[in-house]
Amino acid sequence: MTLTKQDFSGGLPPPSELGIAGMDSGRGKEKAVLESLAGGDPFGSVEPVKNPTGRLIMHSMAMLGREFCYAVEAAFVTPVLLSVGLPKSLYSLVWLISPILGFVLQPVVGSASDRCTSGWGKRRPYILALGIMMLLGMALYLNGDMVISALIPERGKQRTWAIVITMLGVVLFDFAADFIDGPIKAYLFDVCSHQDKEKGLHYHALLTGLGGALGYLTGAMDWGHSVLGRFLGSEFQVMFVIAALVFLICLTVHLCSIPEAPLRDDSTETKLLLKEDGPSQYGSIESVNNGYLKPGYAEKKTLSELEKSSETPQIQVQTRMTMKCLLKALLSMPSHYRCLCISHLIGWTAFLSNMLFFTDFMGQIVYHGNPYAPHNSTAYLTYERGVEIGCWGMCINAISSSLYSYLQKALLPYIGLKGLYFIGYLLFGIGTGFIGLFPKVYSTLALCSLFGVMSSTLYTVPFNLIAEYHREEESQKEQNGGEAEAIGRGKGIDCAALTCMVQLAQIIVGVGLGFLVSAAGSVIVVVICASAVALTGCCFVAFFVRYVD
């Protein structure tokens, strides 16, 4: 049945009677909760409840688990690919499929999570699904060879299927691990006040570095000759069991950290008026944006105002987004969002240029080894030694990232986000430049600590700026009486647009650096290129990125 305007005016009592009837109908407790949250008026602006530090640390555990699994992949994926006989011509294909898919689909996932109406919340269903995909991908690339050997007796088919399964596992893991960062950040933004967002991002960076360090240290151990290795079959299976347990525990703690208020799927103003809003759950962001009260109902309205709003609706209702609408929203994003995405792309291009080739640089340039020499030769063994020391350098990077993320909180009041952003790019550019000019063992390991400064910066400052932009927009919206122009964007799609710059950087690095190394004939061009890009990023973040006062 369709309600007309006359039905509204004839069928609804005055607003004051509505309030009395609501109290008399047994919902007084819910209204009291809303009133306490909103400072007396249940329809007023709701200030989010401050989350305890323990809750924020629990929320950050997902980053520890994800980075632990990333470190396991970095340590073992190349030996796994070599062991199944993957041709060299397919290496670039393995590393390019996932970032290409991520760059295309990440904003779609972010937009979908913005309008998810699950009773469990907007973000957590996506985080759980992507976490399961990570585990499945890790199981395929670490155990695929063993499973195929048990299922297929023919050796010719074994090799082919082992390559296919291992490649599928690597692509699936990278795809899910890259995607999950956006919903995790959007989840933090949804359920926290502005001060808690800053603290939460620092804890994210802290536990990201800790997870990477633990992952590299675990991968450096000789599990093949241990009791677990003999029981499970190989060190690959041991690492899968350890990584899967760590990730499952961290993911469970994360999903149970801070409840989300589910987003109601009310398609009309009538449904919202006839359905009284319940209290926002503990820890949710402003209930007018994320919980049960829709934007545009921040204050009581008279029937005449409702009639007027039904004729000229000013309410921002997020509809189902098509690919065309999505591209339009991305292309029409404000210029300061676009500049932030470009700076993030520059930073990740510089960082990945160095990190993806760092162990190879240590083996060839610092230790003067040869990866193409016979495997029993001194040159090859020297190269392997350099790769091992390079892994310790990556561990130093992870530890320094964790420590610097804690130091950032002390520096922020003095130099602000602009200073933190600039220093991160500058120190990384100087550090990689010195490594390229003076490739010595101890100086290189010492300068690896500057990689952690860049890593922590990339994980915190851009998302802090996103939070600042959203805070500014919400403040302007309140000043305009709760009315805002529908722009088809939400926190999920903004975080996704930012994180998909990581995939684009992987594509640029994967395609471009191979040609540079071939043209220069030396891996040293990688660190020089990374230094130049980072120093260019210094200028960009100083002059083009917008900072909120």
mmCIF file with all atom_site columns, C-alpha atoms in Angstrom, residues 82 88 370-384:
data_model
loop_
_atom_site.group_PDB
_atom_site.id
_atom_site.type_symbol
_atom_site.label_atom_id
_atom_site.label_alt_id
_atom_site.label_comp_id
_atom_site.label_asym_id
_atom_site.label_entity_id
_atom_site.label_seq_id
_atom_site.pdbx_PDB_ins_code
_atom_site.Cartn_x
_atom_site.Cartn_y
_atom_site.Cartn_z
_atom_site.occupancy
_atom_site.B_iso_or_equiv
_atom_site.pdbx_formal_charge
_atom_site.auth_seq_id
_atom_site.auth_comp_id
_atom_site.auth_asym_id
_atom_site.auth_atom_id
_atom_site.pdbx_PDB_model_num
ATOM 1  C CA . LEU A 1 82  ? 61.088 -22.686 -7.824  1.00 0.00 ? 82  LEU A CA 1
ATOM 2  C CA . LYS A 1 88  ? 60.857 -17.692 -15.365 1.00 0.00 ? 88  LYS A CA 1
ATOM 3  C CA . ASN A 1 370 ? 75.814 -14.555 -8.638  1.00 0.00 ? 370 ASN A CA 1
ATOM 4  C CA . PRO A 1 371 ? 72.292 -16.051 -8.674  1.00 0.00 ? 371 PRO A CA 1
ATOM 5  C CA . TYR A 1 372 ? 72.896 -17.625 -12.105 1.00 0.00 ? 372 TYR A CA 1
ATOM 6  C CA . ALA A 1 373 ? 76.036 -19.525 -11.077 1.00 0.00 ? 373 ALA A CA 1
ATOM 7  C CA . PRO A 1 374 ? 75.905 -23.317 -10.433 1.00 0.00 ? 374 PRO A CA 1
ATOM 8  C CA . HIS A 1 375 ? 74.191 -24.065 -7.127  1.00 0.00 ? 375 HIS A CA 1
ATOM 9  C CA . ASN A 1 376 ? 77.279 -25.715 -5.636  1.00 0.00 ? 376 ASN A CA 1
ATOM 10 C CA . SER A 1 377 ? 79.589 -22.838 -6.568  1.00 0.00 ? 377 SER A CA 1
ATOM 11 C CA . THR A 1 378 ? 81.050 -20.251 -4.204  1.00 0.00 ? 378 THR A CA 1
ATOM 12 C CA . ALA A 1 379 ? 79.409 -17.409 -6.145  1.00 0.00 ? 379 ALA A CA 1
ATOM 13 C CA . TYR A 1 380 ? 75.930 -18.879 -5.672  1.00 0.00 ? 380 TYR A CA 1
ATOM 14 C CA . LEU A 1 381 ? 76.494 -19.709 -1.986  1.00 0.00 ? 381 LEU A CA 1
ATOM 15 C CA . THR A 1 382 ? 77.708 -16.136 -1.461  1.00 0.00 ? 382 THR A CA 1
ATOM 16 C CA . TYR A 1 383 ? 74.538 -14.873 -3.136  1.00 0.00 ? 383 TYR A CA 1
ATOM 17 C CA . GLU A 1 384 ? 72.406 -17.034 -0.820  1.00 0.00 ? 384 GLU A CA 1
#
